[in-house]
Amino acid sequence: MQRSVPRPAVSSIDRQEQLAYLSGLLPAVLLLMVLTLAPAIYLFVVSLTPGTPTIPGSLTDFSDPTQNYVGALQDQQFLDSVWVQIKLSVSTVIAQVLLGLGVALLLHRRSRFLQALRTVFLIPMVLPPIVAALIWKILYTPDISPLHRLLAALGAPVSSLITNADTALWAIAFADTWEWFPFTMLIILAALQVVPDEPIEAAKVDGAGPLQLFWYVILPFIRPAIVVAALFRLIDSIKAFPLIYVLTSGGPGTATQVTNYYAFTQAFNYAYWGYASAIAVMLTAGVFVLSWVIGRRQGASAYGR
Amino acid sequence: MPSFRNVSRRHVLKGTAALGALALTGKAPARAGSKPFQGVELNVSCWSAPFPKLLQTYLPEFEELTGMKVNYDTPGFLIYNQRVDLELSTKGSSFDVLNITFIYVDRWLRAGWFAPLDSFIKDENATPKDWDTDDFLPAARKIMSGKDGSLYGIPWTCDCYMAAAGRYDLVEKAGLKMPETFDDIEKVAAATNKDGVAGFLGDNRHGWNFPPYLQGFGGNVFRNPPDDLMPALDTQEAIAAADFYSHLLRDYGPNGVLSYSYDQVTAALKQGRANYATEGHIFLMPAADPDSKSAKTVRYSMFPKGPAGQFPGFATHAWGIPVGAKNKAASWEFIKWAMSKSMMMRAVTEKGYSSPSRRSVIESPEFKKRLMLNGNDVAEIYLKTIELVGKSNYMDYRIVSVFPQVDTLIGQAMERIVSKQMSAAESMKQAQSSAIANLKRAGIRL
């Protein structure tokens, strides 16, 4: 709904105030430009070249600026990596939101024990990602894994999950969910705690069952928080790296090679800086578009429009 | 935070101890001029191979001798290469001495990222004559030389592709012998793949392990390297070789074989969990160490013959000085010390080092004696392999600048076949088309 209140005339005092704010902001804006925008612009500029440090002059060769982008669209490995990325992102975001929601609902009681339990659940999230990856590397390596040994001792040996193309990606998704569901849990728990008591009590008086109560009263309140948590996890999942690097290096074959990892190998194993930059630019653009679309939908649903 | 008092006390203690030691050995205290590198900090890095690891234990001697302080780092092979490739490309000065990795030789030297060593070698003040550069095996020196004829790296290893049967007792029990042909490998692997022992084992660097089989079947990585770099990964021979090699891994390899690193291969051999492996010999030799469960049962042989002949792999790695290094004289001092005859000999006699690069060490009775294992003359296998490599140019595929890319693609192709995502033919065809696209991206005209 548009407001139709006429804008008051801007007085000179207001203008001076605005100027003061602006001059206060200017250093921060400049710093942001230098630290964030300049490298991003450089990335884009490099993506227009066939740049590789082993060929002198290639980083300033703009004779065919679209070659990397055209090349990427014809590069089956790149296209496959996008598909792997979609599978990983969708599965981990859904799993983390559902698990985070479930655990948050269970923990949302006033009890000291549950409060202590909350802290325990946060452990995976606060571990350095490389440590989390190492934990799973050990668990997934049959030679040394207590899990594999236990299963073998119970007479149900399991073959290595990370070297099987059918299970490798899901093994990573599982580890990623273990590591990051506490994040969604935390956000949803915070949202649950500010749900007012009145509508809940009113619904109970009207005879609503627990499911109805959740669906019609609690969920609408916490939906914005769920969307924000999902958005954060989605953006983060596109940046997935330590688990893949440590557990599978993108393999077996290219079964777990996500776009981010593919760009990494192009840049740091082969030194195709131009090509890797082009992939990075496309990835960044993808993340921006996704955030924008979800942000808009979220904004719309939050204000009931 | 260490307190000033602690630091100064430590210094005093150190100083007193040093004085005491000097008094005991009867040496005169060093004059300021006798340690020209006093106070220099040297950053040295190499991937975690046996030689750089054993060298680390001798570092205090070097520091004592020169007054330098050495920061020494040995990350894993892949991580080392990634880190150094980036570091070198910026011509940074973070490292004073670096390993020149075999498969990056052409790329790192051609781009001018390492400094030529001739000026140090020829300067009698920097290098005494009896240090003897010509003692390093010519095959290795040739690889580490640039197009200008200068030497850029001092090779510390000659890694030969060999075969080992950790559980030769099981091979004999099955009425078989050490494989001499690819068919024999199949028989031995099949016969010994039971009771918790994997019949065959190979590590996950398929770009290193597969080419000896590929060439044994009559194929090659490129059509005719280094002149014709058209990839040849989808030929009949390549597909047959891929089919054979992936079958060995899939059907006789241990659980999770695709994620086995070279360290895990060594560990599995030592624990007797796997029998037959073809590998760079530095990772096979530890199976005969005293702490190995297979010390009494391990046997070694040359890499077997395929239908088209015998093509054991070969690699050499060398110490070099990055162009960005600030104090190259100090860098050379380190290389000269690390690669002296006496140090390499001590590595053999004191630490059991098994892949020396100096002829005088290889031909020494001590080395021969050390490598006489369970009646196997491994020193002879070693020399024979190096001689075979020297006779033809079949290893040329490995030192072209774009090999690292193709190396990764071979790895992915093997993984796809072993994990049953694709047939050998499909997977090798995909590797071929990816290789062509990659080479074009690198500016190679095909």
XYZ file of N, CA and C in Angstrom, chain A residues 96-216:
363
model
N 18.753 -29.317 6.412
C 19.149 -28.485 7.548
C 17.978 -27.684 8.110
N 17.089 -27.229 7.212
C 15.937 -26.473 7.705
C 14.997 -27.398 8.480
N 14.737 -28.593 7.920
C 13.815 -29.502 8.595
C 14.374 -29.974 9.927
N 15.659 -30.373 9.907
C 16.276 -30.862 11.139
C 16.385 -29.728 12.164
N 16.790 -28.556 11.688
C 16.929 -27.410 12.577
C 15.580 -27.048 13.198
N 14.523 -27.099 12.376
C 13.182 -26.782 12.863
C 12.741 -27.812 13.896
N 12.943 -29.076 13.564
C 12.530 -30.163 14.464
C 13.222 -30.048 15.813
N 14.541 -29.892 15.761
C 15.295 -29.829 17.024
C 14.930 -28.559 17.794
N 14.724 -27.457 17.076
C 14.365 -26.202 17.747
C 13.034 -26.357 18.476
N 12.073 -27.033 17.816
C 10.771 -27.227 18.459
C 10.915 -28.077 19.721
N 11.790 -29.094 19.635
C 11.995 -29.958 20.806
C 12.701 -29.214 21.938
N 13.585 -28.329 21.573
C 14.376 -27.642 22.604
C 13.675 -26.403 23.159
N 12.547 -26.030 22.520
C 11.888 -24.787 22.912
C 11.010 -25.008 24.152
N 11.642 -25.298 25.259
C 10.948 -25.442 26.545
C 11.812 -24.739 27.572
N 11.178 -24.299 28.641
C 12.000 -23.654 29.674
C 12.526 -24.722 30.625
N 13.776 -25.117 30.397
C 14.374 -26.134 31.267
C 15.886 -25.981 31.207
N 16.513 -26.109 32.349
C 17.972 -25.946 32.376
C 18.669 -27.023 31.558
N 18.118 -28.224 31.652
C 18.713 -29.343 30.924
C 18.704 -29.066 29.418
N 17.546 -28.583 28.950
C 17.448 -28.310 27.510
C 18.379 -27.170 27.093
N 18.549 -26.213 27.999
C 19.469 -25.115 27.666
C 20.888 -25.631 27.513
N 21.269 -26.556 28.403
C 22.608 -27.145 28.302
C 22.724 -27.929 27.010
N 21.643 -28.617 26.665
C 21.644 -29.436 25.443
C 21.837 -28.563 24.209
N 21.230 -27.369 24.231
C 21.387 -26.429 23.124
C 22.853 -26.171 22.830
N 23.602 -25.965 23.900
C 25.029 -25.681 23.747
C 25.737 -26.873 23.089
N 25.346 -28.076 23.501
C 25.971 -29.270 22.922
C 25.712 -29.320 21.418
N 24.459 -29.000 21.042
C 24.113 -29.041 19.621
C 24.918 -28.043 18.790
N 25.423 -27.023 19.443
C 26.142 -25.983 18.682
C 27.576 -26.388 18.347
N 28.065 -27.451 18.990
C 29.491 -27.808 18.815
C 29.906 -27.957 17.348
N 29.156 -28.740 16.533
C 29.628 -28.921 15.152
C 29.820 -27.599 14.418
N 28.932 -26.654 14.714
C 28.955 -25.390 13.977
C 30.161 -24.530 14.339
N 30.595 -24.639 15.586
C 31.701 -23.767 15.989
C 33.067 -24.397 15.715
N 33.080 -25.666 15.302
C 34.369 -26.269 14.940
C 34.895 -25.591 13.684
N 36.205 -25.431 13.563
C 36.730 -24.941 12.291
C 36.335 -25.933 11.194
N 35.871 -25.441 10.039
C 35.372 -26.349 8.997
C 36.354 -27.466 8.641
N 37.636 -27.165 8.680
C 38.601 -28.188 8.272
C 38.657 -29.305 9.320
N 38.400 -28.951 10.576
C 38.374 -29.977 11.629
C 37.142 -30.864 11.450
N 36.010 -30.209 11.162
C 34.795 -30.983 10.905
C 35.035 -31.937 9.734
N 35.705 -31.444 8.705
C 35.970 -32.278 7.529
C 36.873 -33.457 7.906
N 37.845 -33.209 8.760
C 38.752 -34.289 9.163
C 38.009 -35.361 9.963
N 37.098 -34.905 10.825
C 36.303 -35.871 11.598
C 35.588 -36.822 10.643
N 34.984 -36.243 9.610
C 34.238 -37.084 8.663
C 35.152 -37.899 7.766
N 36.341 -37.358 7.495
C 37.302 -38.133 6.701
C 37.648 -39.422 7.458
N 37.841 -39.279 8.762
C 38.156 -40.457 9.571
C 36.959 -41.411 9.596
N 35.772 -40.846 9.792
C 34.589 -41.703 9.868
C 34.308 -42.425 8.554
N 34.672 -41.783 7.460
C 34.351 -42.357 6.142
C 35.486 -43.194 5.550
N 36.638 -43.246 6.216
C 37.755 -44.032 5.658
C 37.772 -45.417 6.306
N 37.424 -46.465 5.557
C 37.229 -47.790 6.157
C 38.411 -48.282 7.010
N 39.651 -48.005 6.564
C 40.837 -48.476 7.309
C 40.831 -48.071 8.775
N 40.402 -46.817 9.020
C 40.588 -46.244 10.343
C 39.283 -45.854 11.019
N 38.175 -46.069 10.311
C 36.906 -45.558 10.828
C 36.331 -46.442 11.930
N 36.056 -45.884 13.109
C 35.396 -46.682 14.138
C 34.005 -47.139 13.679
N 33.361 -46.298 12.871
C 32.022 -46.630 12.373
C 32.057 -47.867 11.474
N 32.999 -47.864 10.535
C 33.130 -49.005 9.627
C 33.506 -50.269 10.401
N 34.385 -50.099 11.391
C 34.814 -51.264 12.171
C 33.650 -51.846 12.960
N 32.872 -50.938 13.544
C 31.730 -51.383 14.334
C 30.754 -52.158 13.448
N 30.466 -51.584 12.279
C 29.524 -52.238 11.377
C 30.065 -53.594 10.917
N 31.383 -53.642 10.671
C 31.992 -54.905 10.240
C 31.900 -55.931 11.375
N 32.122 -55.462 12.618
C 32.071 -56.369 13.767
C 30.651 -56.899 13.975
N 29.670 -56.066 13.612
C 28.275 -56.489 13.761
C 27.821 -57.369 12.589
N 28.750 -57.626 11.681
C 28.420 -58.492 10.552
C 27.731 -57.768 9.419
N 27.796 -56.433 9.423
C 27.185 -55.690 8.312
C 28.201 -54.702 7.735
N 29.288 -55.207 7.147
C 30.305 -54.289 6.634
C 29.740 -53.396 5.529
N 30.140 -52.146 5.551
C 29.675 -51.190 4.543
C 30.873 -50.781 3.707
N 30.720 -50.754 2.392
C 31.849 -50.330 1.575
C 31.952 -48.809 1.632
N 33.137 -48.321 1.330
C 33.433 -46.893 1.488
C 32.379 -46.017 0.807
N 31.813 -45.089 1.549
C 30.751 -44.248 0.998
C 31.289 -43.147 0.096
N 32.503 -42.666 0.396
C 33.005 -41.522 -0.371
C 33.696 -41.927 -1.667
N 33.881 -43.229 -1.890
C 34.455 -43.633 -3.171
C 33.411 -44.299 -4.056
N 32.169 -44.252 -3.610
C 31.088 -44.812 -4.406
C 30.301 -43.643 -5.010
N 30.191 -43.650 -6.345
C 29.586 -42.496 -7.014
C 28.131 -42.285 -6.595
N 27.447 -43.375 -6.193
C 26.038 -43.234 -5.817
C 25.872 -42.611 -4.436
N 26.892 -42.749 -3.599
C 26.714 -42.297 -2.221
C 27.605 -41.107 -1.836
N 28.638 -40.831 -2.656
C 29.632 -39.829 -2.237
C 28.999 -38.465 -1.948
N 28.129 -38.020 -2.870
C 27.538 -36.693 -2.690
C 26.648 -36.662 -1.440
N 25.947 -37.770 -1.208
C 25.033 -37.808 -0.053
C 25.829 -37.919 1.243
N 26.993 -38.553 1.154
C 27.857 -38.613 2.339
C 28.311 -37.203 2.709
N 28.629 -36.411 1.691
C 29.027 -35.025 1.936
C 27.842 -34.218 2.462
N 26.672 -34.432 1.857
C 25.472 -33.708 2.297
C 25.173 -34.042 3.759
N 25.379 -35.303 4.130
C 25.128 -35.734 5.515
C 26.072 -34.995 6.472
N 27.362 -34.980 6.110
C 28.347 -34.312 6.960
C 28.053 -32.816 7.049
N 27.649 -32.238 5.910
C 27.351 -30.810 5.879
C 26.141 -30.494 6.762
N 25.158 -31.389 6.736
C 23.964 -31.194 7.564
C 24.331 -31.287 9.040
N 25.169 -32.272 9.365
C 25.640 -32.407 10.755
C 26.314 -31.112 11.205
N 27.100 -30.546 10.303
C 27.870 -29.370 10.672
C 27.003 -28.119 10.791
N 25.998 -27.996 9.947
C 25.308 -26.709 9.844
C 23.866 -26.661 10.296
N 23.240 -27.818 10.654
C 21.854 -27.691 11.111
C 21.763 -26.861 12.406
N 22.811 -26.837 13.267
C 22.719 -25.992 14.460
C 22.471 -24.525 14.128
N 22.931 -24.100 12.971
C 22.745 -22.713 12.558
C 21.264 -22.417 12.336
N 20.610 -23.272 11.551
C 19.178 -23.047 11.310
C 18.418 -23.213 12.625
N 18.856 -24.197 13.437
C 18.209 -24.428 14.725
C 18.249 -23.165 15.583
N 19.415 -22.541 15.599
C 19.618 -21.363 16.438
C 18.692 -20.221 16.014
N 18.619 -19.978 14.711
C 17.792 -18.874 14.213
C 16.313 -19.147 14.486
N 15.906 -20.399 14.242
C 14.495 -20.734 14.432
C 14.143 -20.688 15.924
N 15.072 -21.143 16.748
C 14.853 -21.108 18.197
C 14.655 -19.667 18.661
N 15.467 -18.774 18.140
C 15.339 -17.358 18.512
C 13.970 -16.832 18.097
N 13.521 -17.243 16.893
C 12.225 -16.782 16.409
C 11.098 -17.347 17.274
N 11.257 -18.626 17.673
C 10.222 -19.264 18.490
C 10.039 -18.525 19.817
N 11.155 -18.013 20.312
C 11.082 -17.389 21.623
C 10.354 -16.045 21.621
N 10.192 -15.454 20.447
C 9.454 -14.179 20.425
C 8.029 -14.343 19.912
N 7.605 -15.616 19.699
C 6.197 -15.824 19.336
C 5.355 -15.469 20.563
N 4.377 -14.506 20.416
C 3.595 -14.101 21.601
C 2.705 -15.242 22.091
N 2.423 -15.254 23.370
C 1.627 -16.321 23.973
C 0.139 -16.208 23.647
N -0.357 -14.943 23.475
C -1.800 -14.737 23.349
C -2.441 -15.544 22.210
N -1.927 -15.404 20.960
C -2.611 -16.157 19.889
C -2.571 -17.670 20.135
N -1.496 -18.150 20.751
C -1.392 -19.583 21.016
C -2.490 -20.001 22.009
N -2.599 -19.211 23.062
C -3.624 -19.527 24.058
C -5.029 -19.435 23.462
N -5.224 -18.384 22.646
C -6.534 -18.207 22.008
C -6.871 -19.413 21.147
N -5.869 -19.895 20.381
C -6.093 -21.042 19.502
C -6.418 -22.280 20.332
N -5.691 -22.428 21.460
C -5.941 -23.587 22.323
C -7.372 -23.559 22.854
N -7.815 -22.354 23.271
C -9.174 -22.205 23.769
C -10.174 -22.600 22.690
N -9.832 -22.243 21.434
C -10.727 -22.582 20.326
C -10.653 -24.056 19.946
N -9.799 -24.815 20.635
C -9.760 -26.260 20.413
C -8.776 -26.723 19.354
N -7.741 -25.905 19.038
C -6.765 -26.314 18.022
C -5.854 -27.410 18.578
N -5.598 -28.427 17.779
C -4.669 -29.494 18.173
C -3.245 -29.011 17.971
N -2.235 -29.799 18.402
C -0.832 -29.369 18.294
C -0.412 -29.096 16.844
N -0.889 -29.958 15.931
C -0.494 -29.769 14.522
C -1.081 -28.483 13.954
N -2.374 -28.289 14.268
C -3.037 -27.060 13.779
C -2.374 -25.830 14.390
N -2.057 -25.963 15.663
C -1.411 -24.860 16.372
C -0.105 -24.495 15.677
N 0.672 -25.520 15.318
C 1.954 -25.265 14.669
C 1.740 -24.639 13.295
N 0.843 -25.252 12.542
C 0.693 -24.865 11.139
C 0.073 -23.475 10.972
N -0.975 -23.208 11.768
C -1.707 -21.959 11.549
C -1.259 -20.812 12.444
